[in-house]
């Protein structure tokens, strides 16, 4: 079958959602406009930035003079720990008015003390420190909460409020909708095939050799067959690992390399600091002494960048996407070709 010549739909086996692909509208590899957008120079330390070392945050606390990463409780967290003082009545008068309690913790993870760096500009050891920090906070929070969501919003276009390199981690006892969906999809696949969905997917992408952007001993970065965003990628653990807590140092070092390569390639596609939302999907934790097997899960990260044709032309998920389902013209295979062709050397360093 040549999917690149006909309009078709592809199914996302992790979510169960479909994406409409119309490659005839746009099936030639191109690099689009690569004009450099004027990125104003940021200082290495900004006295008005609440994430920089030594500065005072909104809650009046000063950040330490940190040297690698720094984590603090979000002063405006969307979730706060449960307190008995707030007892609300969740009894629904009808199933159409269903509500439940939500509590948890939100932390901000500064990736570097340096205000003007982004992940692809960090040294290998600084990136390893970021991955180590993710693991440390994952382990601590997974001991208390079922769902631990590590993520990064990068760029004002993605709603990121601070240029200082940082991500977040939110943890809560309920399963988020995405994790719940992926859990059910992966479990159903495991029950049907006796193997993990993403373990099979790694092998099948290695055989197909059409969408692999980067691979090392422990990680595979692909534009997934079912990608919805133009340059969406999936970072897959090649090892039988369900969550961050299981990663050995060698796997974390290899992950730092994979992150460096993919984020560098992203920046090089349009010679700009590529915006995205990225985050990690861990198996729900068994924090209450549950012994449920998580064999069906495979730790993976999603990168969802919004750019389509240049540093300023983004893909809008509107109209048909909002009302029906995702649609794309640029095929996943063509997006992969563009990312494969993009240099491993950051444009600013070249
Ligand atoms: P985003 O830009 O990705 O939203 O993350 C920045 C977070 O930092 C944001 O959630 C928090 C905001 O609540 N923050 C503090 O906790 N304290 C501050 O003094 C400023 C920003
Ligand atoms: Zn800063």
mmCIF file of C-alpha atoms and ligand atoms in Angstrom:
data_model
loop_
_atom_site.group_PDB
_atom_site.id
_atom_site.type_symbol
_atom_site.label_atom_id
_atom_site.label_comp_id
_atom_site.label_asym_id
_atom_site.label_seq_id
_atom_site.Cartn_x
_atom_site.Cartn_y
_atom_site.Cartn_z
ATOM 1 C CA UNK A 1 0.000 0.000 0.000
ATOM 2 C CA UNK A 2 1.244 3.468 -0.755
ATOM 3 C CA UNK A 3 -0.307 5.640 1.869
ATOM 4 C CA UNK A 4 1.499 8.699 0.553
ATOM 5 C CA UNK A 5 -0.754 9.020 -2.476
ATOM 6 C CA UNK A 6 -4.218 8.652 -1.048
ATOM 7 C CA UNK A 7 -6.264 10.262 1.660
ATOM 8 C CA UNK A 8 -6.585 7.880 4.572
ATOM 9 C CA UNK A 9 -7.027 7.685 8.343
ATOM 10 C CA UNK A 10 -4.486 6.322 10.788
ATOM 11 C CA UNK A 11 -5.311 5.021 14.243
ATOM 12 C CA UNK A 12 -3.419 6.021 17.363
ATOM 13 C CA UNK A 13 -3.242 2.756 19.324
ATOM 14 C CA UNK A 14 -2.261 4.585 22.531
ATOM 15 C CA UNK A 15 -5.333 6.808 22.617
ATOM 16 C CA UNK A 16 -7.713 4.985 20.307
ATOM 17 C CA UNK A 17 -8.177 8.241 18.336
ATOM 18 C CA UNK A 18 -7.935 8.539 14.555
ATOM 19 C CA UNK A 19 -6.136 11.118 12.423
ATOM 20 C CA UNK A 20 -7.127 12.028 8.866
ATOM 21 C CA UNK A 21 -4.087 12.187 6.553
ATOM 22 C CA UNK A 22 -4.320 14.012 3.209
ATOM 23 C CA UNK A 23 -0.781 13.718 1.817
ATOM 24 C CA UNK A 24 -1.733 14.547 -1.775
ATOM 25 C CA UNK A 25 -2.164 18.116 -0.586
ATOM 26 C CA UNK A 26 1.422 18.326 0.470
ATOM 27 C CA UNK A 27 3.588 15.293 -0.060
ATOM 28 C CA UNK A 28 6.914 16.651 -1.225
ATOM 29 C CA UNK A 29 9.814 16.954 1.211
ATOM 30 C CA UNK A 30 10.574 20.617 1.748
ATOM 31 C CA UNK A 31 12.344 22.604 4.338
ATOM 32 C CA UNK A 32 9.983 25.532 4.294
ATOM 33 C CA UNK A 33 11.154 29.017 5.090
ATOM 34 C CA UNK A 34 14.173 28.970 7.323
ATOM 35 C CA UNK A 35 14.396 32.657 8.065
ATOM 36 C CA UNK A 36 15.847 33.287 11.470
ATOM 37 C CA UNK A 37 13.308 35.054 13.643
ATOM 38 C CA UNK A 38 14.755 37.857 15.672
ATOM 39 C CA UNK A 39 15.319 36.219 19.011
ATOM 40 C CA UNK A 40 16.181 38.983 21.388
ATOM 41 C CA UNK A 41 19.252 38.228 23.397
ATOM 42 C CA UNK A 42 18.486 37.205 26.932
ATOM 43 C CA UNK A 43 20.901 37.761 29.810
ATOM 44 C CA UNK A 44 22.447 34.769 31.594
ATOM 45 C CA UNK A 45 20.846 36.070 34.790
ATOM 46 C CA UNK A 46 17.713 38.224 34.823
ATOM 47 C CA UNK A 47 17.125 40.083 38.101
ATOM 48 C CA UNK A 48 13.359 40.086 37.413
ATOM 49 C CA UNK A 49 13.084 36.336 36.687
ATOM 50 C CA UNK A 50 11.503 34.322 39.529
ATOM 51 C CA UNK A 51 13.369 31.188 38.398
ATOM 52 C CA UNK A 52 16.913 32.559 38.347
ATOM 53 C CA UNK A 53 19.267 31.753 41.254
ATOM 54 C CA UNK A 54 19.104 34.066 44.293
ATOM 55 C CA UNK A 55 15.941 35.859 43.060
ATOM 56 C CA UNK A 56 12.808 36.172 45.155
ATOM 57 C CA UNK A 57 9.674 34.349 43.951
ATOM 58 C CA UNK A 58 6.027 35.363 44.214
ATOM 59 C CA UNK A 59 5.713 33.767 47.662
ATOM 60 C CA UNK A 60 8.575 35.854 49.054
ATOM 61 C CA UNK A 61 11.081 32.986 49.185
ATOM 62 C CA UNK A 62 14.489 33.397 47.577
ATOM 63 C CA UNK A 63 15.859 30.700 45.263
ATOM 64 C CA UNK A 64 19.178 29.236 46.377
ATOM 65 C CA UNK A 65 22.320 29.935 44.399
ATOM 66 C CA UNK A 66 21.822 26.629 42.581
ATOM 67 C CA UNK A 67 24.391 25.169 40.198
ATOM 68 C CA UNK A 68 22.542 22.497 38.177
ATOM 69 C CA UNK A 69 18.790 22.067 38.658
ATOM 70 C CA UNK A 70 16.435 23.515 41.250
ATOM 71 C CA UNK A 71 12.942 22.325 42.169
ATOM 72 C CA UNK A 72 10.339 24.250 44.157
ATOM 73 C CA UNK A 73 6.643 23.903 44.914
ATOM 74 C CA UNK A 74 4.640 25.920 42.387
ATOM 75 C CA UNK A 75 3.464 29.069 44.156
ATOM 76 C CA UNK A 76 0.284 28.954 42.062
ATOM 77 C CA UNK A 77 -0.184 25.178 41.834
ATOM 78 C CA UNK A 78 -3.282 23.886 40.048
ATOM 79 C CA UNK A 79 -3.403 21.126 42.665
ATOM 80 C CA UNK A 80 -2.729 21.411 46.375
ATOM 81 C CA UNK A 81 -2.398 18.667 48.992
ATOM 82 C CA UNK A 82 -5.628 17.405 50.540
ATOM 83 C CA UNK A 83 -6.662 19.188 53.698
ATOM 84 C CA UNK A 84 -9.521 18.115 55.905
ATOM 85 C CA UNK A 85 -10.614 21.736 56.282
ATOM 86 C CA UNK A 86 -12.044 21.802 52.777
ATOM 87 C CA UNK A 87 -14.796 19.264 52.767
ATOM 88 C CA UNK A 88 -17.086 19.682 49.811
ATOM 89 C CA UNK A 89 -20.164 17.699 48.938
ATOM 90 C CA UNK A 90 -19.428 15.686 45.811
ATOM 91 C CA UNK A 91 -22.697 13.786 45.867
ATOM 92 C CA UNK A 92 -24.102 14.335 42.396
ATOM 93 C CA UNK A 93 -27.742 15.248 42.064
ATOM 94 C CA UNK A 94 -27.547 13.505 38.681
ATOM 95 C CA UNK A 95 -24.903 11.679 36.637
ATOM 96 C CA UNK A 96 -24.815 14.760 34.438
ATOM 97 C CA UNK A 97 -23.327 16.755 37.303
ATOM 98 C CA UNK A 98 -20.506 14.403 38.280
ATOM 99 C CA UNK A 99 -17.620 15.887 40.214
ATOM 100 C CA UNK A 100 -14.894 14.459 42.392
ATOM 101 C CA UNK A 101 -12.244 15.776 44.724
ATOM 102 C CA UNK A 102 -8.872 16.595 43.163
ATOM 103 C CA UNK A 103 -5.716 17.195 45.138
ATOM 104 C CA UNK A 104 -2.038 16.758 44.616
ATOM 105 C CA UNK A 105 1.232 18.638 44.257
ATOM 106 C CA UNK A 106 2.732 20.849 41.572
ATOM 107 C CA UNK A 107 6.435 21.537 41.373
ATOM 108 C CA UNK A 108 8.527 23.654 39.031
ATOM 109 C CA UNK A 109 11.840 22.195 37.830
ATOM 110 C CA UNK A 110 14.478 24.718 36.742
ATOM 111 C CA UNK A 111 16.685 22.926 34.217
ATOM 112 C CA UNK A 112 19.666 25.239 34.575
ATOM 113 C CA UNK A 113 20.718 28.281 36.596
ATOM 114 C CA UNK A 114 21.364 30.031 33.291
ATOM 115 C CA UNK A 115 18.368 32.100 32.209
ATOM 116 C CA UNK A 116 19.177 32.137 28.485
ATOM 117 C CA UNK A 117 19.671 28.437 27.732
ATOM 118 C CA UNK A 118 17.255 25.825 26.401
ATOM 119 C CA UNK A 119 17.514 22.009 26.524
ATOM 120 C CA UNK A 120 19.462 21.664 23.239
ATOM 121 C CA UNK A 121 21.986 24.213 24.480
ATOM 122 C CA UNK A 122 22.730 22.346 27.713
ATOM 123 C CA UNK A 123 25.890 20.257 28.020
ATOM 124 C CA UNK A 124 25.542 16.485 28.219
ATOM 125 C CA UNK A 125 26.194 16.502 31.967
ATOM 126 C CA UNK A 126 23.620 19.284 32.491
ATOM 127 C CA UNK A 127 21.034 17.279 30.534
ATOM 128 C CA UNK A 128 21.853 14.177 32.588
ATOM 129 C CA UNK A 129 21.211 16.297 35.699
ATOM 130 C CA UNK A 130 17.759 17.197 34.321
ATOM 131 C CA UNK A 131 16.903 13.529 33.716
ATOM 132 C CA UNK A 132 18.247 12.591 37.169
ATOM 133 C CA UNK A 133 16.054 15.318 38.689
ATOM 134 C CA UNK A 134 13.003 13.985 36.844
ATOM 135 C CA UNK A 135 13.734 10.538 38.282
ATOM 136 C CA UNK A 136 14.307 11.812 41.814
ATOM 137 C CA UNK A 137 11.002 13.698 41.915
ATOM 138 C CA UNK A 138 9.154 10.922 40.096
ATOM 139 C CA UNK A 139 10.268 8.408 42.743
ATOM 140 C CA UNK A 140 9.394 10.690 45.634
ATOM 141 C CA UNK A 141 5.942 11.582 44.262
ATOM 142 C CA UNK A 142 5.064 8.103 42.935
ATOM 143 C CA UNK A 143 5.393 6.848 46.506
ATOM 144 C CA UNK A 144 2.434 9.082 47.401
ATOM 145 C CA UNK A 145 0.399 9.499 44.230
ATOM 146 C CA UNK A 146 -0.810 7.186 41.447
ATOM 147 C CA UNK A 147 -0.195 9.617 38.637
ATOM 148 C CA UNK A 148 2.992 11.672 38.233
ATOM 149 C CA UNK A 149 3.102 13.921 35.174
ATOM 150 C CA UNK A 150 6.467 15.385 34.177
ATOM 151 C CA UNK A 151 6.262 17.936 31.368
ATOM 152 C CA UNK A 152 7.735 21.023 29.752
ATOM 153 C CA UNK A 153 5.961 23.866 27.971
ATOM 154 C CA UNK A 154 8.466 25.655 25.798
ATOM 155 C CA UNK A 155 7.893 28.967 24.049
ATOM 156 C CA UNK A 156 5.342 31.733 24.519
ATOM 157 C CA UNK A 157 3.273 30.171 21.724
ATOM 158 C CA UNK A 158 2.709 27.177 24.034
ATOM 159 C CA UNK A 159 1.675 29.380 26.929
ATOM 160 C CA UNK A 160 5.021 29.205 28.678
ATOM 161 C CA UNK A 161 5.191 32.196 30.989
ATOM 162 C CA UNK A 162 8.942 32.266 31.633
ATOM 163 C CA UNK A 163 11.860 32.001 29.185
ATOM 164 C CA UNK A 164 14.021 30.528 31.957
ATOM 165 C CA UNK A 165 14.530 26.821 31.068
ATOM 166 C CA UNK A 166 12.113 24.866 33.199
ATOM 167 C CA UNK A 167 9.517 22.155 33.295
ATOM 168 C CA UNK A 168 6.943 21.012 35.783
ATOM 169 C CA UNK A 169 5.794 17.928 37.625
ATOM 170 C CA UNK A 170 2.236 17.464 38.807
ATOM 171 C CA UNK A 171 1.226 14.502 40.950
ATOM 172 C CA UNK A 172 -2.226 13.375 42.024
ATOM 173 C CA UNK A 173 -4.081 10.321 43.275
ATOM 174 C CA UNK A 174 -6.514 10.163 40.350
ATOM 175 C CA UNK A 175 -5.480 9.007 36.870
ATOM 176 C CA UNK A 176 -5.506 11.813 34.318
ATOM 177 C CA UNK A 177 -7.698 11.170 31.281
ATOM 178 C CA UNK A 178 -4.659 10.592 29.008
ATOM 179 C CA UNK A 179 -3.012 8.103 31.341
ATOM 180 C CA UNK A 180 -6.313 6.326 31.896
ATOM 181 C CA UNK A 181 -6.850 6.032 28.113
ATOM 182 C CA UNK A 182 -3.295 4.844 27.428
ATOM 183 C CA UNK A 183 -3.500 2.404 30.317
ATOM 184 C CA UNK A 184 -6.665 0.829 28.948
ATOM 185 C CA UNK A 185 -5.358 0.696 25.377
ATOM 186 C CA UNK A 186 -2.034 -0.871 26.388
ATOM 187 C CA UNK A 187 -3.739 -3.341 28.718
ATOM 188 C CA UNK A 188 -6.177 -4.465 26.013
ATOM 189 C CA UNK A 189 -3.271 -4.973 23.583
ATOM 190 C CA UNK A 190 -1.316 -6.962 26.175
ATOM 191 C CA UNK A 191 -4.301 -9.163 26.903
ATOM 192 C CA UNK A 192 -4.778 -9.835 23.184
ATOM 193 C CA UNK A 193 -1.118 -10.380 22.214
ATOM 194 C CA UNK A 194 0.790 -11.222 25.387
ATOM 195 C CA UNK A 195 3.304 -8.466 24.618
ATOM 196 C CA UNK A 196 3.490 -4.751 25.385
ATOM 197 C CA UNK A 197 2.036 -2.533 22.640
ATOM 198 C CA UNK A 198 5.019 -0.191 22.583
ATOM 199 C CA UNK A 199 7.519 -3.069 22.719
ATOM 200 C CA UNK A 200 5.995 -4.381 19.488
ATOM 201 C CA UNK A 201 5.846 -0.861 18.076
ATOM 202 C CA UNK A 202 9.599 -0.325 18.630
ATOM 203 C CA UNK A 203 10.393 -3.506 16.685
ATOM 204 C CA UNK A 204 7.975 -2.692 13.885
ATOM 205 C CA UNK A 205 9.353 0.842 13.472
ATOM 206 C CA UNK A 206 12.873 -0.599 13.363
ATOM 207 C CA UNK A 207 11.739 -2.906 10.560
ATOM 208 C CA UNK A 208 9.846 -0.193 8.661
ATOM 209 C CA UNK A 209 12.826 2.238 8.790
ATOM 210 C CA UNK A 210 10.657 5.138 7.620
ATOM 211 C CA UNK A 211 9.982 7.242 10.681
ATOM 212 C CA UNK A 212 13.040 6.812 12.951
ATOM 213 C CA UNK A 213 14.661 10.162 13.703
ATOM 214 C CA UNK A 214 17.237 8.913 16.213
ATOM 215 C CA UNK A 215 18.175 5.726 17.977
ATOM 216 C CA UNK A 216 20.757 4.760 20.579
ATOM 217 C CA UNK A 217 21.219 1.692 22.791
ATOM 218 C CA UNK A 218 18.228 2.490 25.002
ATOM 219 C CA UNK A 219 15.915 4.920 23.169
ATOM 220 C CA UNK A 220 14.125 5.252 19.869
ATOM 221 C CA UNK A 221 12.789 8.617 18.644
ATOM 222 C CA UNK A 222 10.146 8.325 15.919
ATOM 223 C CA UNK A 223 7.553 10.447 14.237
ATOM 224 C CA UNK A 224 4.751 8.098 15.198
ATOM 225 C CA UNK A 225 2.734 6.551 12.364
ATOM 226 C CA UNK A 226 -0.338 8.235 13.870
ATOM 227 C CA UNK A 227 1.224 11.667 14.565
ATOM 228 C CA UNK A 228 -1.320 14.484 14.715
ATOM 229 C CA UNK A 229 1.020 17.493 15.071
ATOM 230 C CA UNK A 230 3.260 18.117 12.014
ATOM 231 C CA UNK A 231 6.568 17.353 13.766
ATOM 232 C CA UNK A 232 5.258 15.305 16.664
ATOM 233 C CA UNK A 233 7.695 12.708 17.992
ATOM 234 C CA UNK A 234 7.530 9.826 20.417
ATOM 235 C CA UNK A 235 10.550 8.940 22.578
ATOM 236 C CA UNK A 236 10.373 5.232 23.356
ATOM 237 C CA UNK A 237 12.315 3.195 25.846
ATOM 238 C CA UNK A 238 13.761 0.171 24.024
ATOM 239 C CA UNK A 239 14.096 -1.584 27.380
ATOM 240 C CA UNK A 240 11.301 -3.187 29.369
ATOM 241 C CA UNK A 241 10.824 -0.137 31.570
ATOM 242 C CA UNK A 242 7.446 1.095 32.808
ATOM 243 C CA UNK A 243 8.415 4.212 34.728
ATOM 244 C CA UNK A 244 11.214 6.638 35.549
ATOM 245 C CA UNK A 245 11.938 4.908 38.828
ATOM 246 C CA UNK A 246 13.367 1.874 37.004
ATOM 247 C CA UNK A 247 15.922 3.747 34.898
ATOM 248 C CA UNK A 248 19.582 2.960 35.518
ATOM 249 C CA UNK A 249 22.214 5.675 35.105
ATOM 250 C CA UNK A 250 23.242 4.385 31.651
ATOM 251 C CA UNK A 251 19.653 4.602 30.435
ATOM 252 C CA UNK A 252 19.380 8.157 31.781
ATOM 253 C CA UNK A 253 22.617 9.174 30.061
ATOM 254 C CA UNK A 254 21.329 7.697 26.812
ATOM 255 C CA UNK A 255 18.064 9.599 27.315
ATOM 256 C CA UNK A 256 20.007 12.837 27.777
ATOM 257 C CA UNK A 257 21.675 12.159 24.409
ATOM 258 C CA UNK A 258 18.328 11.450 22.713
ATOM 259 C CA UNK A 259 16.833 14.651 24.161
ATOM 260 C CA UNK A 260 19.790 16.678 23.004
ATOM 261 C CA UNK A 261 19.534 15.304 19.461
ATOM 262 C CA UNK A 262 15.792 15.712 19.022
ATOM 263 C CA UNK A 263 15.626 19.212 20.506
ATOM 264 C CA UNK A 264 18.659 20.310 18.443
ATOM 265 C CA UNK A 265 17.067 18.953 15.275
ATOM 266 C CA UNK A 266 13.838 20.728 16.114
ATOM 267 C CA UNK A 267 15.623 24.078 16.446
ATOM 268 C CA UNK A 268 17.431 23.462 13.154
ATOM 269 C CA UNK A 269 14.279 22.745 11.117
ATOM 270 C CA UNK A 270 13.310 26.434 11.063
ATOM 271 C CA UNK A 271 16.429 28.023 12.632
ATOM 272 C CA UNK A 272 14.505 29.064 15.695
ATOM 273 C CA UNK A 273 13.946 28.015 19.274
ATOM 274 C CA UNK A 274 11.305 25.361 18.460
ATOM 275 C CA UNK A 275 8.293 25.604 20.755
ATOM 276 C CA UNK A 276 6.605 22.456 22.033
ATOM 277 C CA UNK A 277 4.851 20.777 24.878
ATOM 278 C CA UNK A 278 6.593 17.593 25.880
ATOM 279 C CA UNK A 279 6.038 15.156 28.680
ATOM 280 C CA UNK A 280 6.461 11.673 30.032
ATOM 281 C CA UNK A 281 3.912 8.915 30.371
ATOM 282 C CA UNK A 282 4.744 6.571 33.206
ATOM 283 C CA UNK A 283 2.683 3.575 34.238
ATOM 284 C CA UNK A 284 0.330 4.477 37.095
ATOM 285 C CA UNK A 285 2.242 3.822 40.282
ATOM 286 C CA UNK A 286 1.334 1.153 42.818
ATOM 287 C CA UNK A 287 1.868 3.464 45.736
ATOM 288 C CA UNK A 288 -0.609 1.837 48.082
ATOM 289 C CA UNK A 289 1.095 -1.514 48.060
ATOM 290 C CA UNK A 290 -0.957 -2.592 45.027
ATOM 291 C CA UNK A 291 0.846 -5.311 43.154
ATOM 292 C CA UNK A 292 -0.889 -4.887 39.809
ATOM 293 C CA UNK A 293 1.416 -5.910 37.011
ATOM 294 C CA UNK A 294 2.438 -3.071 34.739
ATOM 295 C CA UNK A 295 3.913 -5.332 32.051
ATOM 296 C CA UNK A 296 1.614 -3.772 29.488
ATOM 297 C CA UNK A 297 3.222 -0.332 29.949
ATOM 298 C CA UNK A 298 6.312 1.108 28.344
ATOM 299 C CA UNK A 299 7.778 4.433 29.513
ATOM 300 C CA UNK A 300 7.608 6.991 26.719
ATOM 301 C CA UNK A 301 7.716 10.718 26.078
ATOM 302 C CA UNK A 302 5.626 12.806 23.674
ATOM 303 C CA UNK A 303 6.834 15.959 21.931
ATOM 304 C CA UNK A 304 3.982 18.064 20.528
ATOM 305 C CA UNK A 305 5.424 21.039 18.618
ATOM 306 C CA UNK A 306 2.886 23.370 16.959
ATOM 307 C CA UNK A 307 5.013 24.685 14.061
ATOM 308 C CA UNK A 308 4.093 23.750 10.502
ATOM 309 C CA UNK A 309 5.945 25.723 7.859
ATOM 310 C CA UNK A 310 8.238 28.250 9.486
ATOM 311 C CA UNK A 311 9.194 29.787 12.802
ATOM 312 C CA UNK A 312 5.928 31.673 12.770
ATOM 313 C CA UNK A 313 3.477 29.555 10.771
ATOM 314 C CA UNK A 314 1.874 27.135 13.160
ATOM 315 C CA UNK A 315 -0.586 24.333 12.759
ATOM 316 C CA UNK A 316 -3.923 25.317 14.236
ATOM 317 C CA UNK A 317 -6.022 22.536 15.647
ATOM 318 C CA UNK A 318 -9.316 24.225 14.772
ATOM 319 C CA UNK A 319 -12.424 23.662 12.706
ATOM 320 C CA UNK A 320 -12.453 20.038 11.603
ATOM 321 C CA UNK A 321 -9.938 19.119 14.316
ATOM 322 C CA UNK A 322 -12.066 20.594 17.088
ATOM 323 C CA UNK A 323 -15.309 19.261 15.736
ATOM 324 C CA UNK A 324 -14.304 15.936 14.206
ATOM 325 C CA UNK A 325 -10.710 14.638 14.440
ATOM 326 C CA UNK A 326 -7.092 15.604 13.762
ATOM 327 C CA UNK A 327 -6.098 16.152 10.147
ATOM 328 C CA UNK A 328 -2.686 16.606 8.553
ATOM 329 C CA UNK A 329 -1.287 17.158 5.072
ATOM 330 C CA UNK A 330 2.410 16.639 5.767
ATOM 331 C CA UNK A 331 2.781 12.887 6.209
ATOM 332 C CA UNK A 332 4.556 11.444 9.220
ATOM 333 C CA UNK A 333 7.116 9.959 6.813
ATOM 334 C CA UNK A 334 7.889 13.332 5.228
ATOM 335 C CA UNK A 335 8.152 14.980 8.656
ATOM 336 C CA UNK A 336 10.586 12.231 9.675
ATOM 337 C CA UNK A 337 12.697 12.876 6.526
ATOM 338 C CA UNK A 338 12.901 16.572 7.410
ATOM 339 C CA UNK A 339 13.944 15.800 10.985
ATOM 340 C CA UNK A 340 16.477 13.179 9.864
ATOM 341 C CA UNK A 341 18.003 15.712 7.446
ATOM 342 C CA UNK A 342 18.206 18.418 10.132
ATOM 343 C CA UNK A 343 21.718 18.762 11.562
ATOM 344 C CA UNK A 344 22.833 17.349 14.930
ATOM 345 C CA UNK A 345 24.774 20.588 15.453
ATOM 346 C CA UNK A 346 22.691 23.434 16.857
ATOM 347 C CA UNK A 347 22.325 26.351 14.426
ATOM 348 C CA UNK A 348 23.552 28.801 17.040
ATOM 349 C CA UNK A 349 26.743 26.791 17.514
ATOM 350 C CA UNK A 350 27.395 26.485 13.782
HETATM 351 P P1 LIG B 1 5.026 27.721 32.831
HETATM 352 O O1 LIG B 1 5.601 28.939 32.265
HETATM 353 O O2 LIG B 1 5.426 26.478 32.077
HETATM 354 O O3 LIG B 1 3.557 27.828 33.050
HETATM 355 O O4 LIG B 1 5.684 27.494 34.278
HETATM 356 C C1 LIG B 1 6.050 28.505 35.140
HETATM 357 C C2 LIG B 1 5.471 28.176 36.457
HETATM 358 O O5 LIG B 1 6.164 28.848 37.473
HETATM 359 C C3 LIG B 1 4.011 28.608 36.531
HETATM 360 O O6 LIG B 1 3.200 27.468 36.696
HETATM 361 C C4 LIG B 1 5.276 29.203 38.484
HETATM 362 C C5 LIG B 1 3.983 29.526 37.750
HETATM 363 O O7 LIG B 1 2.872 29.242 38.563
HETATM 364 N N1 LIG B 1 5.801 30.309 39.252
HETATM 365 C C6 LIG B 1 5.940 30.194 40.611
HETATM 366 O O8 LIG B 1 5.617 29.148 41.184
HETATM 367 N N2 LIG B 1 6.460 31.243 41.332
HETATM 368 C C7 LIG B 1 6.805 32.429 40.789
HETATM 369 O O9 LIG B 1 7.259 33.316 41.487
HETATM 370 C C8 LIG B 1 6.613 32.669 39.342
HETATM 371 C C9 LIG B 1 6.166 31.512 38.530
HETATM 372 ZN ZN1 LIG B 2 15.792 33.229 34.922
#
